[in-house]
Tab-separated table of C-alpha atoms and ligand atoms in Angstrom:
chain	number	residue	atom	x	y	z
A	1	MET	CA	-0.144	21.956	31.489
A	2	GLU	CA	-2.738	22.492	28.837
A	3	ARG	CA	-5.058	19.582	28.253
A	4	ALA	CA	-5.509	18.088	24.819
A	5	ARG	CA	-9.026	18.112	23.345
A	6	LEU	CA	-10.941	15.261	21.732
A	7	ILE	CA	-13.468	16.588	19.266
A	8	LEU	CA	-16.360	14.181	18.720
A	9	LYS	CA	-18.165	13.516	15.472
A	10	PRO	CA	-21.684	15.003	15.243
A	11	LYS	CA	-24.230	13.333	17.584
A	12	GLU	CA	-21.625	11.152	19.293
A	13	ASP	CA	-22.106	13.251	22.444
A	14	LEU	CA	-25.734	12.130	22.915
A	15	ARG	CA	-25.000	8.773	24.537
A	16	LEU	CA	-22.338	10.399	26.691
A	17	ARG	CA	-24.698	13.157	27.793
A	18	SER	CA	-27.217	10.607	28.991
A	19	GLY	CA	-24.603	9.162	31.297
A	20	HIS	CA	-22.446	6.743	29.355
A	21	PRO	CA	-18.760	7.141	30.251
A	22	TRP	CA	-16.924	5.654	27.246
A	23	VAL	CA	-15.710	7.378	24.086
A	24	TYR	CA	-14.871	4.818	21.379
A	25	ASP	CA	-12.089	5.399	18.845
A	26	ASN	CA	-14.509	5.665	15.889
A	27	GLU	CA	-16.521	8.433	17.584
A	28	ILE	CA	-13.671	10.939	17.555
A	29	SER	CA	-13.201	13.297	14.630
A	30	ARG	CA	-9.834	14.688	15.767
A	31	VAL	CA	-7.461	15.271	18.648
A	32	GLU	CA	-6.126	18.774	19.279
A	33	GLY	CA	-2.881	19.057	21.216
A	34	GLU	CA	-0.577	16.403	22.608
A	35	ALA	CA	-2.355	13.642	24.519
A	36	ALA	CA	-0.214	11.057	26.273
A	37	GLY	CA	-1.583	7.682	27.419
A	38	GLY	CA	-3.353	8.112	30.750
A	39	ALA	CA	-3.554	11.911	30.432
A	40	GLU	CA	-6.641	13.957	31.266
A	41	VAL	CA	-8.296	15.231	28.109
A	42	GLU	CA	-11.255	17.509	27.415
A	43	VAL	CA	-14.024	15.859	25.430
A	44	LEU	CA	-15.906	18.357	23.233
A	45	ASP	CA	-18.910	17.749	21.003
A	46	ALA	CA	-18.904	18.666	17.312
A	47	ARG	CA	-19.949	22.222	18.285
A	48	ARG	CA	-17.033	22.393	20.706
A	49	GLN	CA	-19.249	22.337	23.804
A	50	LEU	CA	-17.728	20.551	26.776
A	51	VAL	CA	-19.006	17.014	27.431
A	52	GLY	CA	-16.547	16.300	30.221
A	53	LEU	CA	-13.062	15.320	31.229
A	54	ALA	CA	-11.705	11.875	30.474
A	55	PHE	CA	-8.707	9.581	30.844
A	56	TYR	CA	-7.092	9.099	27.448
A	57	ASN	CA	-5.757	5.801	26.172
A	58	PRO	CA	-4.535	5.722	22.554
A	59	ALA	CA	-3.965	1.945	22.855
A	60	SER	CA	-7.600	1.096	23.643
A	61	LYS	CA	-10.779	0.965	21.568
A	62	ILE	CA	-12.303	2.759	24.527
A	63	ARG	CA	-10.201	5.773	23.663
A	64	ALA	CA	-11.352	7.913	26.590
A	65	ARG	CA	-13.222	7.284	29.846
A	66	LEU	CA	-15.136	10.238	31.243
A	67	TYR	CA	-14.456	10.818	34.912
A	68	SER	CA	-16.064	14.239	35.358
A	69	ARG	CA	-18.663	16.363	33.610
A	70	ALA	CA	-17.053	19.556	34.961
A	71	LEU	CA	-13.505	20.828	34.477
A	72	ARG	CA	-11.350	19.411	37.244
A	73	ALA	CA	-8.143	17.489	37.751
A	74	ALA	CA	-8.211	13.797	38.685
A	75	ASP	CA	-6.065	14.358	41.769
A	76	GLU	CA	-6.153	13.025	45.320
A	77	ALA	CA	-8.994	15.405	46.272
A	78	PHE	CA	-11.045	14.151	43.334
A	79	PHE	CA	-10.586	10.521	44.338
A	80	ALA	CA	-11.313	11.336	47.988
A	81	GLU	CA	-14.596	12.947	46.952
A	82	ARG	CA	-15.674	10.090	44.680
A	83	LEU	CA	-14.670	7.413	47.181
A	84	GLY	CA	-16.486	9.371	49.901
A	85	LYS	CA	-19.666	9.350	47.814
A	86	ALA	CA	-19.278	5.657	47.122
A	87	LEU	CA	-18.899	4.975	50.832
A	88	GLU	CA	-21.907	7.132	51.663
A	89	TRP	CA	-24.113	5.068	49.325
A	90	ARG	CA	-22.937	1.826	50.909
A	91	ARG	CA	-23.507	3.116	54.431
A	92	ARG	CA	-27.213	3.424	53.598
A	93	PHE	CA	-27.486	-0.329	53.150
A	94	PHE	CA	-24.479	-1.886	54.885
A	95	ASP	CA	-22.159	-1.425	57.820
A	96	PRO	CA	-18.735	-1.093	56.138
A	97	GLU	CA	-17.003	-1.340	59.526
A	98	ARG	CA	-18.324	-4.862	60.009
A	99	GLN	CA	-19.393	-6.112	56.607
A	100	SER	CA	-17.341	-7.081	53.598
A	101	LEU	CA	-18.453	-5.190	50.523
A	102	ARG	CA	-17.529	-3.690	47.184
A	103	LEU	CA	-16.415	-0.177	48.034
A	104	ALA	CA	-15.952	1.072	44.483
A	105	PHE	CA	-17.550	-0.334	41.351
A	106	GLY	CA	-15.674	1.473	38.591
A	107	GLU	CA	-17.732	3.579	36.207
A	108	ALA	CA	-20.916	3.053	38.255
A	109	ASP	CA	-19.257	5.012	41.067
A	110	GLY	CA	-17.711	7.642	38.783
A	111	LEU	CA	-14.313	5.941	39.107
A	112	PRO	CA	-13.569	4.535	35.624
A	113	GLY	CA	-11.747	1.236	35.879
A	114	LEU	CA	-11.342	1.203	39.654
A	115	VAL	CA	-12.731	-1.751	41.594
A	116	LEU	CA	-12.192	-1.986	45.351
A	117	ASP	CA	-13.470	-4.766	47.586
A	118	SER	CA	-13.211	-4.516	51.347
A	119	PHE	CA	-12.929	-7.707	53.383
A	120	VAL	CA	-13.576	-7.443	57.101
A	121	GLY	CA	-12.862	-10.378	59.383
A	122	GLU	CA	-10.212	-12.520	61.003
A	123	ALA	CA	-6.764	-13.100	59.524
A	124	GLY	CA	-7.102	-16.894	59.403
A	125	ALA	CA	-9.415	-18.798	61.725
A	126	GLY	CA	-9.181	-17.191	65.161
A	127	GLY	CA	-6.599	-14.626	63.980
A	128	PRO	CA	-6.674	-10.884	64.698
A	129	ARG	CA	-9.592	-8.929	63.263
A	130	GLY	CA	-8.953	-6.365	60.594
A	131	ARG	CA	-9.884	-4.956	57.226
A	132	TRP	CA	-8.081	-5.762	53.987
A	133	LEU	CA	-8.739	-4.368	50.563
A	134	SER	CA	-8.520	-5.975	47.164
A	135	ALA	CA	-7.920	-3.467	44.355
A	136	GLN	CA	-8.287	-3.800	40.587
A	137	PHE	CA	-6.884	-1.002	38.400
A	138	LEU	CA	-8.549	-1.839	35.110
A	139	SER	CA	-7.958	1.333	33.088
A	140	LEU	CA	-4.773	3.160	32.208
A	141	GLY	CA	-6.218	6.291	33.842
A	142	VAL	CA	-6.521	4.792	37.320
A	143	ASP	CA	-3.421	2.628	36.870
A	144	ALA	CA	-1.394	5.804	36.352
A	145	ARG	CA	-2.984	7.402	39.437
A	146	LYS	CA	-2.514	4.544	41.879
A	147	ALA	CA	-0.546	6.683	44.344
A	148	ALA	CA	-3.216	9.410	44.548
A	149	ILE	CA	-5.949	6.782	44.892
A	150	MET	CA	-4.106	4.944	47.659
A	151	LYS	CA	-3.568	8.203	49.565
A	152	ALA	CA	-7.222	9.189	49.249
A	153	LEU	CA	-8.218	5.722	50.392
A	154	ALA	CA	-5.892	5.739	53.390
A	155	GLY	CA	-7.430	9.026	54.577
A	156	LEU	CA	-10.993	7.864	54.113
A	157	PHE	CA	-11.117	4.142	54.723
A	158	PRO	CA	-7.861	2.942	56.273
A	159	ALA	CA	-7.086	-0.760	55.950
A	160	ASP	CA	-4.525	-3.150	57.407
A	161	GLY	CA	-3.359	-4.071	53.957
A	162	VAL	CA	-4.194	-3.683	50.287
A	163	VAL	CA	-3.597	-6.329	47.658
A	164	GLU	CA	-3.586	-5.448	43.990
A	165	ARG	CA	-5.557	-7.929	41.862
A	166	SER	CA	-5.010	-6.350	38.478
A	167	ASP	CA	-4.993	-9.754	36.791
A	168	ALA	CA	-8.347	-9.413	35.018
A	169	PRO	CA	-8.113	-10.118	31.270
A	170	VAL	CA	-9.662	-6.702	30.429
A	171	ARG	CA	-6.335	-5.083	31.436
A	172	ALA	CA	-4.890	-6.313	28.140
A	173	PHE	CA	-7.423	-4.204	26.192
A	174	GLU	CA	-5.933	-1.178	27.950
A	175	GLY	CA	-2.406	-2.246	27.035
A	176	LEU	CA	-1.663	-3.091	30.672
A	177	LYS	CA	0.145	-6.155	32.013
A	178	PRO	CA	-1.234	-8.180	34.934
A	179	ALA	CA	-0.075	-7.066	38.383
A	180	VAL	CA	-0.715	-8.992	41.611
A	181	GLY	CA	0.661	-8.436	45.114
A	182	ALA	CA	0.457	-6.384	48.290
A	183	ILE	CA	0.714	-2.640	47.623
A	184	ALA	CA	0.153	-1.452	51.202
A	185	GLY	CA	0.548	-3.066	54.623
A	186	THR	CA	0.422	-6.842	54.788
A	187	VAL	CA	-2.275	-9.193	53.578
A	188	PRO	CA	-2.881	-12.537	55.311
A	189	PRO	CA	-3.241	-15.715	53.217
A	190	SER	CA	-6.901	-15.912	54.146
A	191	VAL	CA	-9.485	-13.629	55.714
A	192	TRP	CA	-12.496	-15.213	57.404
A	193	ILE	CA	-15.402	-12.969	56.535
A	194	GLU	CA	-19.021	-13.178	57.630
A	195	GLU	CA	-21.962	-13.243	55.270
A	196	ASN	CA	-25.598	-13.881	56.109
A	197	GLY	CA	-24.470	-15.277	59.470
A	198	LEU	CA	-21.981	-17.759	57.988
A	199	SER	CA	-18.197	-17.685	57.951
A	200	PHE	CA	-16.237	-17.925	54.693
A	201	ALA	CA	-12.487	-17.973	54.052
A	202	VAL	CA	-11.376	-15.540	51.370
A	203	ASP	CA	-8.041	-15.882	49.614
A	204	LEU	CA	-7.400	-12.292	48.542
A	205	VAL	CA	-4.229	-13.082	46.615
A	206	GLY	CA	-4.990	-16.424	44.958
A	207	GLY	CA	-8.810	-16.630	44.812
A	208	GLN	CA	-10.856	-16.062	41.644
A	209	LYS	CA	-11.383	-12.363	40.750
A	210	THR	CA	-10.993	-10.406	44.017
A	211	GLY	CA	-11.389	-13.537	46.180
A	212	TRP	CA	-15.121	-13.674	46.845
A	213	PHE	CA	-18.231	-12.939	44.784
A	214	LEU	CA	-19.763	-10.218	46.928
A	215	ASP	CA	-22.387	-9.389	44.306
A	216	GLN	CA	-24.364	-12.579	45.101
A	217	ARG	CA	-24.711	-11.854	48.857
A	218	SER	CA	-28.413	-10.981	48.827
A	219	ASN	CA	-29.226	-13.593	46.177
A	220	ARG	CA	-27.717	-16.324	48.344
A	221	ALA	CA	-30.004	-15.249	51.186
A	222	ALA	CA	-32.955	-15.062	48.777
A	223	ALA	CA	-32.299	-18.595	47.520
A	224	ALA	CA	-31.880	-19.963	51.038
A	225	ARG	CA	-35.460	-18.947	51.907
A	226	PHE	CA	-36.660	-21.884	49.801
A	227	ALA	CA	-34.142	-24.459	50.988
A	228	ARG	CA	-35.759	-25.913	54.091
A	229	GLY	CA	-36.258	-29.660	53.749
A	230	ARG	CA	-35.234	-29.671	50.098
A	231	ARG	CA	-32.487	-31.476	48.283
A	232	VAL	CA	-30.308	-28.757	46.726
A	233	LEU	CA	-28.016	-28.769	43.705
A	234	ASP	CA	-25.508	-25.872	43.659
A	235	ALA	CA	-24.047	-25.853	40.153
A	236	PHE	CA	-20.925	-23.689	39.695
A	237	CYS	CA	-20.694	-23.586	43.477
A	238	ASN	CA	-17.215	-22.016	43.698
A	239	GLN	CA	-16.539	-21.807	47.464
A	240	GLY	CA	-20.040	-22.871	48.455
A	241	GLY	CA	-21.734	-19.470	48.761
A	242	PHE	CA	-25.216	-20.572	47.711
A	243	GLY	CA	-25.000	-24.171	48.874
A	244	LEU	CA	-23.902	-23.383	52.401
A	245	ALA	CA	-26.527	-20.654	52.779
A	246	CYS	CA	-29.080	-23.328	51.806
A	247	ALA	CA	-27.569	-25.933	54.135
A	248	ALA	CA	-27.695	-23.478	57.044
A	249	ALA	CA	-31.317	-22.697	56.204
A	250	GLY	CA	-32.288	-26.347	56.662
A	251	ALA	CA	-31.759	-28.028	53.300
A	252	ALA	CA	-31.985	-31.828	53.539
A	253	GLU	CA	-28.684	-32.112	51.669
A	254	VAL	CA	-26.611	-30.066	49.242
A	255	LEU	CA	-24.659	-31.277	46.248
A	256	GLY	CA	-22.114	-28.769	44.891
A	257	VAL	CA	-20.294	-29.013	41.571
A	258	ASP	CA	-17.462	-26.879	40.207
A	259	SER	CA	-14.570	-27.391	37.798
A	260	SER	CA	-12.031	-25.763	40.103
A	261	ALA	CA	-10.341	-28.056	42.643
A	262	GLU	CA	-9.102	-25.013	44.618
A	263	ALA	CA	-12.596	-23.568	44.857
A	264	LEU	CA	-13.932	-26.938	46.052
A	265	ALA	CA	-11.219	-27.262	48.685
A	266	ALA	CA	-12.239	-23.825	49.949
A	267	ALA	CA	-15.913	-24.872	49.894
A	268	ALA	CA	-15.086	-27.961	51.986
A	269	ALA	CA	-13.181	-25.836	54.531
A	270	ASN	CA	-16.090	-23.403	54.669
A	271	ALA	CA	-18.535	-26.242	55.313
A	272	GLU	CA	-16.303	-27.547	58.099
A	273	ARG	CA	-15.955	-24.142	59.731
A	274	ASN	CA	-19.735	-23.661	59.803
A	275	GLY	CA	-20.509	-27.147	61.113
A	276	LEU	CA	-22.216	-28.046	57.827
A	277	ALA	CA	-19.755	-30.592	56.445
A	278	GLY	CA	-22.253	-33.417	56.925
A	279	LYS	CA	-24.734	-31.721	54.621
A	280	LEU	CA	-22.475	-30.761	51.724
A	281	ARG	CA	-21.220	-33.191	49.086
A	282	LEU	CA	-18.830	-31.765	46.503
A	283	GLU	CA	-17.976	-33.005	43.023
A	284	GLU	CA	-15.274	-31.735	40.716
A	285	GLY	CA	-16.242	-31.584	37.061
A	286	ASN	CA	-17.868	-29.843	34.146
A	287	ALA	CA	-21.340	-28.774	35.249
A	288	PHE	CA	-22.803	-29.416	31.784
A	289	ASP	CA	-21.693	-33.073	31.839
A	290	PHE	CA	-22.568	-33.432	35.489
A	291	LEU	CA	-26.153	-32.249	35.014
A	292	ARG	CA	-26.514	-34.640	32.090
A	293	ALA	CA	-25.249	-37.518	34.241
A	294	LEU	CA	-27.679	-36.632	37.043
A	295	GLU	CA	-30.492	-36.675	34.508
A	296	ARG	CA	-29.479	-40.144	33.291
A	297	GLU	CA	-29.465	-41.369	36.869
A	298	ARG	CA	-32.953	-39.889	37.357
A	299	GLU	CA	-31.845	-37.763	40.276
A	300	ARG	CA	-34.310	-35.125	41.479
A	301	PHE	CA	-33.828	-31.908	43.443
A	302	GLY	CA	-36.156	-29.500	45.199
A	303	LEU	CA	-33.914	-26.515	44.493
A	304	VAL	CA	-31.303	-25.977	41.790
A	305	VAL	CA	-28.907	-23.019	41.680
A	306	LEU	CA	-27.171	-22.157	38.408
A	307	ASP	CA	-24.436	-19.531	38.683
A	308	PRO	CA	-22.132	-20.048	35.704
A	309	PRO	CA	-19.268	-17.765	34.664
A	310	ALA	CA	-20.035	-15.172	31.949
A	311	PHE	CA	-20.604	-17.074	28.694
A	312	ALA	CA	-20.968	-13.879	26.628
A	313	LYS	CA	-17.754	-11.893	26.816
A	314	ASN	CA	-18.583	-9.659	23.841
A	315	ARG	CA	-21.295	-8.985	21.284
A	316	ALA	CA	-20.021	-11.710	18.959
A	317	SER	CA	-20.492	-14.462	21.537
A	318	VAL	CA	-24.066	-13.591	22.553
A	319	GLU	CA	-25.652	-16.290	20.356
A	320	SER	CA	-23.366	-19.092	21.519
A	321	ALA	CA	-23.886	-17.869	25.088
A	322	ARG	CA	-27.654	-18.110	24.608
A	323	ARG	CA	-27.306	-21.741	23.566
A	324	GLY	CA	-25.136	-22.449	26.600
A	325	TYR	CA	-27.535	-20.806	29.039
A	326	LYS	CA	-30.517	-22.527	27.469
A	327	ASP	CA	-28.897	-25.956	27.569
A	328	LEU	CA	-27.991	-25.462	31.204
A	329	ASN	CA	-31.410	-24.205	32.246
A	330	LEU	CA	-33.177	-26.948	30.305
A	331	ARG	CA	-31.126	-29.575	32.122
A	332	ALA	CA	-31.719	-27.943	35.500
A	333	LEU	CA	-35.489	-27.886	34.895
A	334	LYS	CA	-35.440	-31.591	34.056
A	335	LEU	CA	-33.836	-32.278	37.426
A	336	LEU	CA	-36.456	-30.346	39.387
A	337	GLU	CA	-39.175	-32.229	41.226
A	338	PRO	CA	-42.742	-30.874	40.814
A	339	GLY	CA	-42.928	-27.562	42.668
A	340	GLY	CA	-39.146	-27.292	42.631
A	341	ILE	CA	-37.329	-23.978	42.662
A	342	LEU	CA	-34.793	-22.817	40.098
A	343	VAL	CA	-32.407	-19.997	41.009
A	344	THR	CA	-30.762	-19.098	37.733
A	345	CYS	CA	-28.072	-16.466	37.204
A	346	SER	CA	-26.047	-14.863	34.447
A	347	CYS	CA	-23.317	-12.333	35.137
A	348	SER	CA	-22.750	-11.179	31.563
A	349	HIS	CA	-24.027	-7.681	30.772
A	350	TRP	CA	-23.988	-8.640	27.080
A	351	PHE	CA	-26.735	-11.122	27.881
A	352	GLY	CA	-29.206	-8.697	29.473
A	353	PRO	CA	-32.576	-9.357	31.126
A	354	GLU	CA	-34.279	-8.849	27.730
A	355	LEU	CA	-32.426	-11.939	26.454
A	356	PHE	CA	-32.304	-13.876	29.693
A	357	GLY	CA	-36.092	-13.958	30.234
A	358	PRO	CA	-36.925	-15.355	26.752
A	359	MET	CA	-34.054	-17.881	27.023
A	360	LEU	CA	-35.634	-19.212	30.211
A	361	GLU	CA	-39.069	-19.313	28.556
A	362	GLU	CA	-37.643	-21.455	25.752
A	363	ALA	CA	-35.948	-23.787	28.183
A	364	ALA	CA	-39.241	-24.168	30.070
A	365	HIS	CA	-41.071	-24.885	26.827
A	366	ASP	CA	-38.561	-27.534	25.785
A	367	ALA	CA	-38.610	-29.098	29.254
A	368	GLY	CA	-42.417	-29.143	29.226
A	369	ARG	CA	-42.515	-27.205	32.491
A	370	ARG	CA	-44.603	-24.189	33.389
A	371	LEU	CA	-42.738	-21.593	35.406
A	372	ARG	CA	-44.009	-19.091	37.897
A	373	THR	CA	-41.707	-16.176	38.519
A	374	ILE	CA	-41.024	-15.534	42.159
A	375	GLU	CA	-38.387	-12.833	41.754
A	376	GLU	CA	-36.232	-11.222	39.075
A	377	ARG	CA	-33.222	-10.041	40.979
A	378	ALA	CA	-29.915	-8.328	40.167
A	379	GLN	CA	-26.612	-7.862	41.968
A	380	ASP	CA	-26.505	-6.538	45.537
A	381	LEU	CA	-26.534	-2.799	46.249
A	382	ASP	CA	-22.787	-2.410	46.680
A	383	HIS	CA	-22.589	-2.871	42.885
A	384	PRO	CA	-24.785	0.096	41.875
A	385	ILE	CA	-26.901	0.076	38.717
A	386	VAL	CA	-26.813	3.539	37.171
A	387	SER	CA	-28.841	5.083	34.366
A	388	GLY	CA	-27.127	5.753	31.056
A	389	TYR	CA	-24.624	2.951	31.678
A	390	PRO	CA	-26.377	-0.349	30.915
A	391	GLU	CA	-23.136	-2.272	31.527
A	392	SER	CA	-23.739	-1.683	35.240
A	393	ARG	CA	-26.853	-3.902	35.113
A	394	TYR	CA	-24.909	-7.104	34.631
A	395	LEU	CA	-26.158	-9.762	37.048
A	396	LYS	CA	-29.485	-11.530	36.594
A	397	CYS	CA	-30.766	-13.857	39.285
A	398	PHE	CA	-34.252	-15.155	38.521
A	399	ILE	CA	-36.060	-17.308	41.053
A	400	VAL	CA	-38.863	-19.399	39.557
A	401	GLU	CA	-41.000	-22.301	40.593
A	402	ALA	CA	-41.591	-25.137	38.140
A	403	ASP	CA	-44.952	-26.929	38.065
B	1	LIG	N1	-21.849	-19.540	42.893
B	1	LIG	C1	-20.583	-18.979	43.279
B	1	LIG	C2	-19.881	-18.221	42.178
B	1	LIG	C3	-19.720	-18.947	40.894
B	1	LIG	S1	-18.491	-18.265	39.863
B	1	LIG	C4	-20.769	-18.089	44.494
B	1	LIG	O1	-21.880	-17.970	45.010
B	1	LIG	O2	-19.796	-17.504	44.937
B	1	LIG	C5	-18.429	-19.429	38.588
B	1	LIG	C6	-17.791	-20.743	38.972
B	1	LIG	O3	-17.915	-21.620	37.872
B	1	LIG	C7	-16.311	-20.701	39.291
B	1	LIG	O4	-16.115	-21.226	40.564
B	1	LIG	C8	-15.647	-21.604	38.230
B	1	LIG	O5	-14.597	-22.370	38.776
B	1	LIG	C9	-16.785	-22.473	37.814
B	1	LIG	N2	-16.792	-23.034	36.480
B	1	LIG	C10	-16.440	-22.467	35.304
B	1	LIG	N3	-16.712	-23.270	34.273
B	1	LIG	C11	-17.265	-24.399	34.796
B	1	LIG	C12	-17.785	-25.604	34.236
B	1	LIG	N4	-17.820	-25.816	32.925
B	1	LIG	N5	-18.287	-26.532	35.077
B	1	LIG	C13	-18.290	-26.324	36.404
B	1	LIG	N6	-17.821	-25.220	36.979
B	1	LIG	C14	-17.313	-24.265	36.194
């Protein structure tokens, strides 16, 4: 079948040629031929030179997502090749047979809209060992090619079960409804994975996002290096990732706060499983209010972790996000004892390092604290950062010491 062609307006190919994968609706001058939703289309510049092949979606502002710079079909062989490359990259830094990791990170792995997390461990405490995958099909292109993707995956990286977690809000922008449930094999209610020598229960079906925030793995270990003997506050602790890493590394005590009762119940079970229950105190509530209350009570901590959800979900909310981040960081700095460590994160790509750094400076100024930067970190290596696609550089994790 002949592919339809998207002809771009003059100069709209430049960003795409430097690596960006998205063609927005207002960048297209015309469509030649019949293009159905999800179909493969040729993207041509204003001089009719090929830019690449893309998945078409007439219902989305991101009208087309480039999946290849050369002419080729997005079939099982294509997905096998891209997944193979993704796996090869991860093998350089991880052991995918034994470690849980993000196997495919969408556009950053040349797989627009496809997110795959692999969880390796026991099916429930003491249960049989295995590997289960959590899959998010976040674009119409990959949603329509689920069968080919699953076949490619089964050949390359077989798992005991795959659960679809296509319940991310971005699906709506693609005109797709949420979809959750096992799509291959069976998936146990919880998988006990290992991370940095600790054991964590992951709820693949009901947990937030894909069940566990794998992107913070190395940052949790980095934070824990400063925990020995200190009193730690883990704000937005979710299932205790940072706090338990700190407790295991010798923190005097850890206080975790989160607004989700389910996440806190999981954190408590994780503490129990690792023999750290005596060190972890958990509070349910709004972290903003909680930090304010701690300040009123003149509580002090030697290490504070801030890992809030993304405050900036689009360009329009960047300014309100900045106020939120600043307020939070200001409060955290006020709670730090002299020489205390702040581990502060933001997972919104809209609020990049160029905004995050100055926000922290302002918070330090207002708190009357002088900061020394120890590290400016990003997400772990199973979430690649690629040139030409700034959206892939989304997680900031700055570690600073306050005088
Ligand atoms: N630090 C965690 C991940 C945090 S994800 C880890 O290492 O895995 C963000 C968390 O913030 C979620 O658990 C969510 O439930 C929680 N959250 C969202 N809004 C909140 C608020 N206003 N106060 C406290 N927690 C909040």
